[in-house]
mmCIF file of C-alpha atoms and ligand atoms in Angstrom:
data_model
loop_
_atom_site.group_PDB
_atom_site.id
_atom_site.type_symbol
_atom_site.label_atom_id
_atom_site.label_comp_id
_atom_site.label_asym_id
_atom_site.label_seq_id
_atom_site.Cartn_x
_atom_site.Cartn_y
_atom_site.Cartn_z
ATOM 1 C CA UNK A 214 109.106 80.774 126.430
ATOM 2 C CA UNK A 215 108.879 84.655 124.899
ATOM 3 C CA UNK A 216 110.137 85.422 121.815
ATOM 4 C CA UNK A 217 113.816 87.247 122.791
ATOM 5 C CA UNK A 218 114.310 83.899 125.445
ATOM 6 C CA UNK A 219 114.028 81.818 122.173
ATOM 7 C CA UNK A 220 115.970 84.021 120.003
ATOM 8 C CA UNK A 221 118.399 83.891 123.030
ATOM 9 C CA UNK A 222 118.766 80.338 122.744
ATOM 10 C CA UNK A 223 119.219 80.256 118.269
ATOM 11 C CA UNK A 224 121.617 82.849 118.923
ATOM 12 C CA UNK A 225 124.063 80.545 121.544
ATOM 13 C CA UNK A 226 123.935 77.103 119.415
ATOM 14 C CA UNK A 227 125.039 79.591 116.406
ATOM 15 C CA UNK A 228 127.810 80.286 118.552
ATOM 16 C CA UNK A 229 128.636 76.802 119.376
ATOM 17 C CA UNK A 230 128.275 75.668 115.917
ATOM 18 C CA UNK A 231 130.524 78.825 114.675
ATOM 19 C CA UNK A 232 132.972 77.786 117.841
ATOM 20 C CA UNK A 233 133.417 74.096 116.487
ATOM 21 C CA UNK A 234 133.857 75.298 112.576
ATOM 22 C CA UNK A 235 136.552 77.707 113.922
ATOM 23 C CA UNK A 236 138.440 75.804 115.856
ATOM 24 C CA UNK A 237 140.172 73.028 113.444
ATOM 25 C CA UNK A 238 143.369 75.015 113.351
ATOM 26 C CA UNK A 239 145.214 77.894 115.488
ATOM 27 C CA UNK A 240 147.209 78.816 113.001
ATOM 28 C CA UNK A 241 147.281 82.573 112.293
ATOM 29 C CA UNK A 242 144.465 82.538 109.537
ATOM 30 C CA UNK A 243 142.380 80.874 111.866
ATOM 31 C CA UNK A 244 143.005 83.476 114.434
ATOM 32 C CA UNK A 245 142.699 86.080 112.108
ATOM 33 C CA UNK A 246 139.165 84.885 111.425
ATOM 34 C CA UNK A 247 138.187 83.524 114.489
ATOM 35 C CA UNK A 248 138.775 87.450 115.496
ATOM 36 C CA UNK A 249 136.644 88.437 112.519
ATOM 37 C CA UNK A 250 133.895 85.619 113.159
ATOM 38 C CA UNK A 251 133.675 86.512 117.160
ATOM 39 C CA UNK A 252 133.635 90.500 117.624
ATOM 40 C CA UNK A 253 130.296 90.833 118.769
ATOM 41 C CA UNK A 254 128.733 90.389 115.757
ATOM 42 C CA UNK A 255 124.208 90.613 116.183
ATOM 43 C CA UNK A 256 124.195 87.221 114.134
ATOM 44 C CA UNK A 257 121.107 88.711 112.218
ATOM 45 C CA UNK A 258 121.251 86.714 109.146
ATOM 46 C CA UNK A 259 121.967 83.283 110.984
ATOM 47 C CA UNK A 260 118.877 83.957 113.273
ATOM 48 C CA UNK A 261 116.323 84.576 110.092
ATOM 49 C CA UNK A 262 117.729 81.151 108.916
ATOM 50 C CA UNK A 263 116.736 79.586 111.773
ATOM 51 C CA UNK A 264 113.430 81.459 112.472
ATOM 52 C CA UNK A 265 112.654 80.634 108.475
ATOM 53 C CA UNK A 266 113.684 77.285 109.218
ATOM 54 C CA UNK A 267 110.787 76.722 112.056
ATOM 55 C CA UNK A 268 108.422 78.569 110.371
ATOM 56 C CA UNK A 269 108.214 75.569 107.994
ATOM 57 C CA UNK A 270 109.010 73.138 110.243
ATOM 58 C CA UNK A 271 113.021 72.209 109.544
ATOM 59 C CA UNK A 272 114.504 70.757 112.504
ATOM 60 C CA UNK A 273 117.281 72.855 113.994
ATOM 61 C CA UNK A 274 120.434 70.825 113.867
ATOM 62 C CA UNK A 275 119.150 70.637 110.064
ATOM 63 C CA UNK A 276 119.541 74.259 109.592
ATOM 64 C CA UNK A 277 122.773 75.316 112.103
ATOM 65 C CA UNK A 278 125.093 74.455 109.404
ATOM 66 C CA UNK A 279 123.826 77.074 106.875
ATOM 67 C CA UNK A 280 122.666 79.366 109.124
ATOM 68 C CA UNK A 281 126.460 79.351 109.991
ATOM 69 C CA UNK A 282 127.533 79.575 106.661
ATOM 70 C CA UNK A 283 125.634 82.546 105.893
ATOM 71 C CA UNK A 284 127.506 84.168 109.056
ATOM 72 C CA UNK A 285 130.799 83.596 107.529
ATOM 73 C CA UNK A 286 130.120 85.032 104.223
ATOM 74 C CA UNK A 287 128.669 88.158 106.181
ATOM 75 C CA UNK A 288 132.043 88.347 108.042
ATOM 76 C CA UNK A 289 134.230 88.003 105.169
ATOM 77 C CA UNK A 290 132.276 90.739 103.388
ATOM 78 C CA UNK A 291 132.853 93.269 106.451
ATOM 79 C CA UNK A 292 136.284 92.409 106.585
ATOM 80 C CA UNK A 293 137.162 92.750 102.792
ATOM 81 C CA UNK A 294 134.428 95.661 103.059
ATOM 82 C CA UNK A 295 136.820 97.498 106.056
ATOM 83 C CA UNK A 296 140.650 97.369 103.819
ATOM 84 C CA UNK A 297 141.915 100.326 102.498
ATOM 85 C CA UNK A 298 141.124 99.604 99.061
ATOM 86 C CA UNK A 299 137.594 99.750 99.928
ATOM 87 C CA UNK A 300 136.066 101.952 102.792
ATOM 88 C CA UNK A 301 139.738 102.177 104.985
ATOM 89 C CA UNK A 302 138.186 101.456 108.252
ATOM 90 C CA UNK A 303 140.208 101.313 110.726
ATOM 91 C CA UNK A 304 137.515 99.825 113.643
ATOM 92 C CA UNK A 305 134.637 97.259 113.464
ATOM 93 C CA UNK A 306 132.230 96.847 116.176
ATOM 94 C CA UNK A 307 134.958 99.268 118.365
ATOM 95 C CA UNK A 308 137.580 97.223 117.916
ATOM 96 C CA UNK A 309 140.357 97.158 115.190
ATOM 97 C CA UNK A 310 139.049 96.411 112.121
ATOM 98 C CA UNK A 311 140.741 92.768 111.092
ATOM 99 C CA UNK A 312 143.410 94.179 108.892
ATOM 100 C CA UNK A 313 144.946 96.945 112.081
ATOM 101 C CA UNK A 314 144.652 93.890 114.168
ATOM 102 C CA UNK A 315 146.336 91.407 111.585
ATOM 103 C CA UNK A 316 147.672 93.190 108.766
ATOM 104 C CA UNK A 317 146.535 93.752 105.032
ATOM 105 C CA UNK A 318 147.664 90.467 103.989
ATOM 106 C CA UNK A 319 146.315 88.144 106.428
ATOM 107 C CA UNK A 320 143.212 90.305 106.947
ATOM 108 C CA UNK A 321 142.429 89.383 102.387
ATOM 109 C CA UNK A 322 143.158 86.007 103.142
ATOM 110 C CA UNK A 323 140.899 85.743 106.329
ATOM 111 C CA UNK A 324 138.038 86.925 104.325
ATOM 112 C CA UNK A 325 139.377 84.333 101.085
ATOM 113 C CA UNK A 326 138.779 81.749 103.919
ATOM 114 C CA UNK A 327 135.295 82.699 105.300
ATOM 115 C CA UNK A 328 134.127 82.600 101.460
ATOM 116 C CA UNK A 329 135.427 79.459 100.431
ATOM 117 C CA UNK A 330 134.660 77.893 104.100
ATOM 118 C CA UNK A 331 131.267 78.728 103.835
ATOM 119 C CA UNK A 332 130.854 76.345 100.869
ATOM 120 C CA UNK A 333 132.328 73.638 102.429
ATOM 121 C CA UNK A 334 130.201 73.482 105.120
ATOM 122 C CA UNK A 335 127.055 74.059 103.183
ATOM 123 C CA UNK A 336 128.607 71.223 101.229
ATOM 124 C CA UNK A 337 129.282 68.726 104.260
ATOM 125 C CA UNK A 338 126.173 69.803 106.171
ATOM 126 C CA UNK A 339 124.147 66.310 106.804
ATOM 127 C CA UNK A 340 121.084 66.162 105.009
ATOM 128 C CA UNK A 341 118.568 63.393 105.416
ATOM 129 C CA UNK A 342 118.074 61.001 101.793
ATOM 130 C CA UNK A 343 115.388 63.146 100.690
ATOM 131 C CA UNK A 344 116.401 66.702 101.292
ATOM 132 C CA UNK A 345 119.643 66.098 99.125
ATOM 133 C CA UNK A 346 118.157 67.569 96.555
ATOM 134 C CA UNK A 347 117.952 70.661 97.838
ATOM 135 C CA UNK A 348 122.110 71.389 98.846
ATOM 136 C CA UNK A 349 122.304 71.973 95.277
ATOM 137 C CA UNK A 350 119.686 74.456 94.816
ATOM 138 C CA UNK A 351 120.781 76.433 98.374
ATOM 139 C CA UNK A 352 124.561 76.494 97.214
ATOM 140 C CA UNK A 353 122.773 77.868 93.957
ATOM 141 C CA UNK A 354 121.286 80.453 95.895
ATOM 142 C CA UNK A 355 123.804 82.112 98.352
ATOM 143 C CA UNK A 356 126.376 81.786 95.457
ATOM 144 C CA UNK A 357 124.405 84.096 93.233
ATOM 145 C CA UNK A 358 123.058 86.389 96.478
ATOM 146 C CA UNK A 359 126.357 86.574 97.366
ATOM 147 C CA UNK A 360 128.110 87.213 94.202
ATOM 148 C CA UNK A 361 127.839 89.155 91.450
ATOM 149 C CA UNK A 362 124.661 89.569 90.658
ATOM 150 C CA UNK A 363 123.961 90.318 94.656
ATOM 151 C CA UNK A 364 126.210 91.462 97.047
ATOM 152 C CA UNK A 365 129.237 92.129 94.965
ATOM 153 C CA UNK A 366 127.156 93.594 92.931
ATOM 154 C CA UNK A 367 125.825 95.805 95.589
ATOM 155 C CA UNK A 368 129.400 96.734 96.793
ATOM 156 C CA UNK A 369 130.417 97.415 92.736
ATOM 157 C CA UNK A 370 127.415 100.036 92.686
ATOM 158 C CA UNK A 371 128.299 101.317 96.093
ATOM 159 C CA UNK A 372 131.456 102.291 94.764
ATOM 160 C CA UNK A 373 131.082 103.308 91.509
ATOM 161 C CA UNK A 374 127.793 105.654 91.854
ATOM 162 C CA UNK A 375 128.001 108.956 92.834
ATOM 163 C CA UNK A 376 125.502 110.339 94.874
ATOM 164 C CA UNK A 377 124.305 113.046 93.008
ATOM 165 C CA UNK A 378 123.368 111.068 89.822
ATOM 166 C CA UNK A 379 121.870 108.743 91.859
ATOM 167 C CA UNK A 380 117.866 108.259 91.640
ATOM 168 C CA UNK A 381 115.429 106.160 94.444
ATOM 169 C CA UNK A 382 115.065 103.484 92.318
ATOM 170 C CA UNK A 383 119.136 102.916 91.716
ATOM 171 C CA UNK A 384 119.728 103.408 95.418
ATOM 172 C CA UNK A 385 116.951 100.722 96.547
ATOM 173 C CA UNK A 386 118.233 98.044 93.433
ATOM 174 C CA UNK A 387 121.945 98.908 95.141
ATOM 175 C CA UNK A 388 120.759 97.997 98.884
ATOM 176 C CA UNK A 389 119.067 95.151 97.869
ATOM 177 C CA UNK A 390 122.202 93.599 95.948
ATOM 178 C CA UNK A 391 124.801 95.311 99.260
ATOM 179 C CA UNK A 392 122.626 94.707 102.099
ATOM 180 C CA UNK A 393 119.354 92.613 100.852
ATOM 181 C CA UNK A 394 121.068 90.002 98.906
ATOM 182 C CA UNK A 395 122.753 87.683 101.952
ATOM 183 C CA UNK A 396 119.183 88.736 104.256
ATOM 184 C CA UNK A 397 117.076 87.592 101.310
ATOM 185 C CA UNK A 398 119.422 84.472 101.176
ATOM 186 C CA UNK A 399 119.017 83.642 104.897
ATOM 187 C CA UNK A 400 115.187 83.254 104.964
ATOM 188 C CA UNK A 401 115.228 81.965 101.718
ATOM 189 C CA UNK A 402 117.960 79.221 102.754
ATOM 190 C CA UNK A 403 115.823 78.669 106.111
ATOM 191 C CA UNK A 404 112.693 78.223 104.079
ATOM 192 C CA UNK A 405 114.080 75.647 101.254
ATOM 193 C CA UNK A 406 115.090 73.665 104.015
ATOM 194 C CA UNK A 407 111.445 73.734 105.443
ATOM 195 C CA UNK A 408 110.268 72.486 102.157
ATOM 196 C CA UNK A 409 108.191 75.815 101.559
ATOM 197 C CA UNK A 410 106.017 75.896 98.498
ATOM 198 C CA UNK A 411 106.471 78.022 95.427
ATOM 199 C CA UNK A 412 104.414 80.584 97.422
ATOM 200 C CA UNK A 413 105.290 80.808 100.841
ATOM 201 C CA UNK A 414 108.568 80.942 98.629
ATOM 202 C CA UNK A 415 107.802 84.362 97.234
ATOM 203 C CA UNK A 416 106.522 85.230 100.543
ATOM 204 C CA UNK A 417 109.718 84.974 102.400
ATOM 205 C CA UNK A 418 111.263 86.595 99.284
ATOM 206 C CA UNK A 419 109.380 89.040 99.641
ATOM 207 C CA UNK A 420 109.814 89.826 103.694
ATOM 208 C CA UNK A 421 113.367 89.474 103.311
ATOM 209 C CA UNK A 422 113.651 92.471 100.318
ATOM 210 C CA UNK A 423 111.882 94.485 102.762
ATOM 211 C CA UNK A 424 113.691 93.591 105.834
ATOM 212 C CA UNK A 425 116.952 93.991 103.752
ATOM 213 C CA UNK A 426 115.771 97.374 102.501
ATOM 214 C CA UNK A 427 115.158 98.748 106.441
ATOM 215 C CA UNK A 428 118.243 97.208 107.374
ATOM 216 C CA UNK A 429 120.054 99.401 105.220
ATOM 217 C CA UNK A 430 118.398 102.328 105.862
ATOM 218 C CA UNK A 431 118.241 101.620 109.478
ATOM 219 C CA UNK A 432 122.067 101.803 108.928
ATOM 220 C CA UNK A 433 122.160 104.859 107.323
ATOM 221 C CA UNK A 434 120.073 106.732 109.815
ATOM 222 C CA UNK A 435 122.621 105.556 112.303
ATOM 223 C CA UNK A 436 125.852 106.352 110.547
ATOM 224 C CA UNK A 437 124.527 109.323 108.906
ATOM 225 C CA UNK A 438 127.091 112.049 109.177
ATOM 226 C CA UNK A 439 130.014 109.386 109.098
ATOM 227 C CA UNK A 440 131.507 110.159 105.887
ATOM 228 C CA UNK A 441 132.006 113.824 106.411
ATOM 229 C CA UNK A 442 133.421 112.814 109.360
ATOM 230 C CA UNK A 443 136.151 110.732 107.680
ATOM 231 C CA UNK A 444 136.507 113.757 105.025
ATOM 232 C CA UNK A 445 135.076 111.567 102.152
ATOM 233 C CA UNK A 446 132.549 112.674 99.827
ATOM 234 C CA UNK A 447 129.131 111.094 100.737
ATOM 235 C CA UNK A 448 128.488 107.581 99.709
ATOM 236 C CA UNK A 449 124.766 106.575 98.210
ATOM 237 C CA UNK A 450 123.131 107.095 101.421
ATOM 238 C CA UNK A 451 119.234 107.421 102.326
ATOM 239 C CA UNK A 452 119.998 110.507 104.668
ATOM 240 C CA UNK A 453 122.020 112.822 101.961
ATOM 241 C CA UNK A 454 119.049 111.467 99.733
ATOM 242 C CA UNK A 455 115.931 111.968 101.296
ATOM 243 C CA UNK A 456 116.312 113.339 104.290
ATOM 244 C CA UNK A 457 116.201 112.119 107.859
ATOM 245 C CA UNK A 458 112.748 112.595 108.371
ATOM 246 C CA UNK A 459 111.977 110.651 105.274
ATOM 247 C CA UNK A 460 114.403 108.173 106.292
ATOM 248 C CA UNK A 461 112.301 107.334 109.386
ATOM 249 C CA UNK A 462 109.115 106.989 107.278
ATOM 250 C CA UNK A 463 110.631 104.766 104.891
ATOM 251 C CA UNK A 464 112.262 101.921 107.426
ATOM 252 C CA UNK A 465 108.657 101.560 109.196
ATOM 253 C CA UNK A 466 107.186 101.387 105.432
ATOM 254 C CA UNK A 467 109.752 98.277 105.104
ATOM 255 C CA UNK A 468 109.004 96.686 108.169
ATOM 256 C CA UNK A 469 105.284 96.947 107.664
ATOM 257 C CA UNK A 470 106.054 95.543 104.588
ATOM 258 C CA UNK A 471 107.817 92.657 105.616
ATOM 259 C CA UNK A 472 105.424 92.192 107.873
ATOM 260 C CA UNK A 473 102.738 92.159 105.512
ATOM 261 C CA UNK A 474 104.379 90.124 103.475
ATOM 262 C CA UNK A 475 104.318 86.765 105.826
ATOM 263 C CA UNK A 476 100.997 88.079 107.061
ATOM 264 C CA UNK A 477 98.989 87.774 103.418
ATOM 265 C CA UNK A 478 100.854 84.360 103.017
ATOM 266 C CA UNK A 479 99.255 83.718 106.265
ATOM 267 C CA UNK A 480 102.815 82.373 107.728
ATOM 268 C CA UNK A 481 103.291 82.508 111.341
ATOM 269 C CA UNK A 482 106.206 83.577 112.990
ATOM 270 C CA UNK A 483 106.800 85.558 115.987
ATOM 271 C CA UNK A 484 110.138 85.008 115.677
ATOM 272 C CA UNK A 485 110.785 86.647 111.778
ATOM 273 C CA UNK A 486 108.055 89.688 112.739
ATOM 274 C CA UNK A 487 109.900 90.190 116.107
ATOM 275 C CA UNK A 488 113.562 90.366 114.002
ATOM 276 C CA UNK A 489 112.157 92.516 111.110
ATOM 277 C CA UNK A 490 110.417 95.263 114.061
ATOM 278 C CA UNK A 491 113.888 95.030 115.952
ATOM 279 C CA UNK A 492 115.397 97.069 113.317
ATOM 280 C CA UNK A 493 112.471 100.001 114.528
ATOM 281 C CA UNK A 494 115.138 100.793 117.384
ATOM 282 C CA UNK A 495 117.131 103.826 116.434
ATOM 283 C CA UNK A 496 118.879 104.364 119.922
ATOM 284 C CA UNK A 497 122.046 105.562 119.812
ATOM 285 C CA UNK A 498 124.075 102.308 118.382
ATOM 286 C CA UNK A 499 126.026 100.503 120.702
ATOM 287 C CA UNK A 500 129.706 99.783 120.988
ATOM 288 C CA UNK A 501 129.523 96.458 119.723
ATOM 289 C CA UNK A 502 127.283 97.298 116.909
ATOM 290 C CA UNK A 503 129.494 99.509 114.378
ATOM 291 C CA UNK A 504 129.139 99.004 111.000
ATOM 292 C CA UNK A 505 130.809 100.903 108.309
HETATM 293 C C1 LIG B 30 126.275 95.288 108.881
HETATM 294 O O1 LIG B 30 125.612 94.153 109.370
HETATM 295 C C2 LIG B 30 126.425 95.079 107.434
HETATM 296 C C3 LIG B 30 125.826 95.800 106.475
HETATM 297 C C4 LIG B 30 125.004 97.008 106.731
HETATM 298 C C5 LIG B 30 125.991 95.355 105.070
HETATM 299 C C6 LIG B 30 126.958 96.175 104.309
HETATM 300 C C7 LIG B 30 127.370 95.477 103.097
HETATM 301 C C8 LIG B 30 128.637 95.221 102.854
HETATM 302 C C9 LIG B 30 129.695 95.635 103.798
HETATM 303 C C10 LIG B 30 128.944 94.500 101.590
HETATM 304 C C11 LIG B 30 130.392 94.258 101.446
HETATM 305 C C12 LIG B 30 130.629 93.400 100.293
HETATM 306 C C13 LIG B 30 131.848 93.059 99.832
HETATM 307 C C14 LIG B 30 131.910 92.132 98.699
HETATM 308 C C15 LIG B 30 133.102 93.552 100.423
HETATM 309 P P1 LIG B 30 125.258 93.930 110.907
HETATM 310 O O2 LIG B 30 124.769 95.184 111.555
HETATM 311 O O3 LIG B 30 124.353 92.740 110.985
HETATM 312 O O4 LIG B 30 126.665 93.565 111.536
HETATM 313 P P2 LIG B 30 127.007 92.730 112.827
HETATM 314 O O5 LIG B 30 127.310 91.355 112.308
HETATM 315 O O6 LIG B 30 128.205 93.451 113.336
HETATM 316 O O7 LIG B 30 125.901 92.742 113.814
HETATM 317 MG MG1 LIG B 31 131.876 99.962 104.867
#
C-alpha cells in the first residue's frame, strides 16, 4: 500500500475514534464541539501520533486514544484562539468560526470541554499491565506542551510581542511554544508509546521542533498579508520579518531538518518524512484549510 493510501486509512479510524468520543451527549456543548472537532480539520497532529507510534512498533488501537486527544486540545486552542478577545475571527476552515455559529459563551465552554476531555481520555485509554507506567509520563507531557510553558505560552508571546522588537531567535522560541509545542507532543506521545529509547527520544524531539517550526512558517507564507487585511497591526510573522523569499528558504531548511533528524537516528518512516515534506506545498490554501 503507498504511503497517502496508508495515511488515508490513520486518518478515517481518527475519525471514528473522534466520532465515538463525541457522541455521548447531543446536548448543545456537544454540538458546539462536535462542530469544532468536525470542520474539516487536516488531523496533522493525530497522524504524527500514529506514524510515531509504528515507527516503534505500538499497535494502533494502542495509540487512537491519544492521538485523539491531541486533536481535541488542537481544536479547543483554535476555537479559544478565534474569540474576540483573542484574534476576532469570524471564519475557520470557511465556515463560521465556533463562537458566530454558537455564541461567545458556548463557543469558551466548547473549548473548556475539549481541554478537560482530552485528559480523560488519555486517562481511560486501555493500556496493557506494563505500559501503565507510561500514562503518567504522556499526561506529563501534553500537559506541559500544552500549557504554559508550551502552547499558552506561545499564544502569551504571540500577543504580547510586538513585531518590531522582535529578534529571530524570540520569534522561533514563540513558534515552537504556539505551533511546535502540541506537534512536538504528538510524535513524542506516539513514540513513548513505542517504548523508544532515550535516543530515538531526542530524535523525534528533534523532527518534531523542526516540523513544528515549518509548520508555522508554512502558515505564515500562506496567510501573509492577512492582518493588513483585517486592519490590525502585523502580528510576529516570518513574512514582515524576513521576507518571503527567505521564508521559502527557511521551511525547506526545517523539513530537511526534520528529515535529518530521523535519518541520523537511523529511524524509518515513510510515513513521518512523507508528513514533514507535505508541508513543502505552498498552493494556494484550500477552503477547508484556513487557519488564523
Ligand atoms: C493550524 O493548524 C494551527 C496553527 C497554525 C497553530 C496556531 C496556534 C494557536 C492557534 C495556539 C492557540 C492557543 C491558545 C491557547 C488559544 P492546522 O493547519 O493543522 O489546522 P487544521 O486542523 O484546520 O487542519
Ligand atoms: Mg489566530
Amino acid at each position: 500500500m503507498k504511503v497517502e493510501e496508508r495515511l488515508k486509512l490513520k486518518r478515517k479510524a481518527v475519525e471514528r475514534e473522534l466520532e465515538n468520543i463525541l457522541s455521548q451527549e447531543n446536548s448543545l456543548l456537544f454540538q458546539a464541539m462536535r462542530y469544532a472537532v468536525f470542520s474539516g480539520g487536516k488531523r496533522f497532529r493525530p497522524l504524527l501520533t500514529l506514524s510515531s507510534g509504528e515507527c516503534f512498533g505500538a499497535s494502533p488501537d494502542l495509540v487512537l486514544p491519544f492521538a485523539c486527544a491531541l486533536e481535541l486540545i488542537h481544536n479547543y486552542s483554535l476555537v479559544h484562539d478565534d474569540l474576540p478577545s483573542l484574534d476576532n475571527d469570524d471564519l475557520r476552515r470557511g465556515k463560521p468560526s465556533c463562537h458566530k455559529a454558537y455564541g461567545e459563551d458556548i463557543a469558551l465552554l466548547a473549548g473548556d470541554s475539549l481541554l478537560t476531555m482530552a485528559f480523560e481520555i488519555a486517562a481511560q485509554a486501555p493500556l496493557r499491565n506494563d505500559l501503565q507506567i507510561k500514562r503518567g509520563q504522556i499526561i506529563k507531557e501534553i500537559s506541559q506542551f500544552a500549557g504554559v510553558k508550551g502552547m499558552v505560552g506561545g499564544q502569551l508571546m504571540d500577543i504580547t510581542l510586538s513585531q518590531d522588537v522582535l529578534t529571530e531567535e524570540t520569534y522561533h522560541e514563540l513558534i515552537l511554544k504556539k505551533t511546535g509545542s502540541l506537534i512536538i507532543a504528538s510524535v513524542k506521545t506516539g513514540a513513548i508509546l513505542g517504548e523508544a529509547g532515550d535516543s530515538e527520544l531526542e530524535a523525534v524531539i528533534k523532527y518534531g521542533r523542526n516540523v513544528g517550526l515549518a509548520f508555522q512558517v508554512r502558515d505564515d507564507i500562506l496567510d501573509s498579508g492577512k492582518d493588513a487585511q483585517k486592519g490590525r497591526l502585523p502580528r510576529p510573522n516570518s513574512v514582515s520579518l524576513f521576507g518571503l523569499k527567505d521564508s521559502e528558504r527557511r521551511l525547506k531548511d526545517f523539513v530537511e531538518a526534520a528529515k535529518n533528524a530521523l535519518d541520523e537516528a537511523s529511524l524509518e518512516s515513510e510515513e513521518l518524512n512523507y508528513l514533514a515534506a507535505k508541508l513543502l506545498e505552498l498552493e494556494k490554501r484550500s477552503e477547508n484549510e484556513q487557519n488564523s
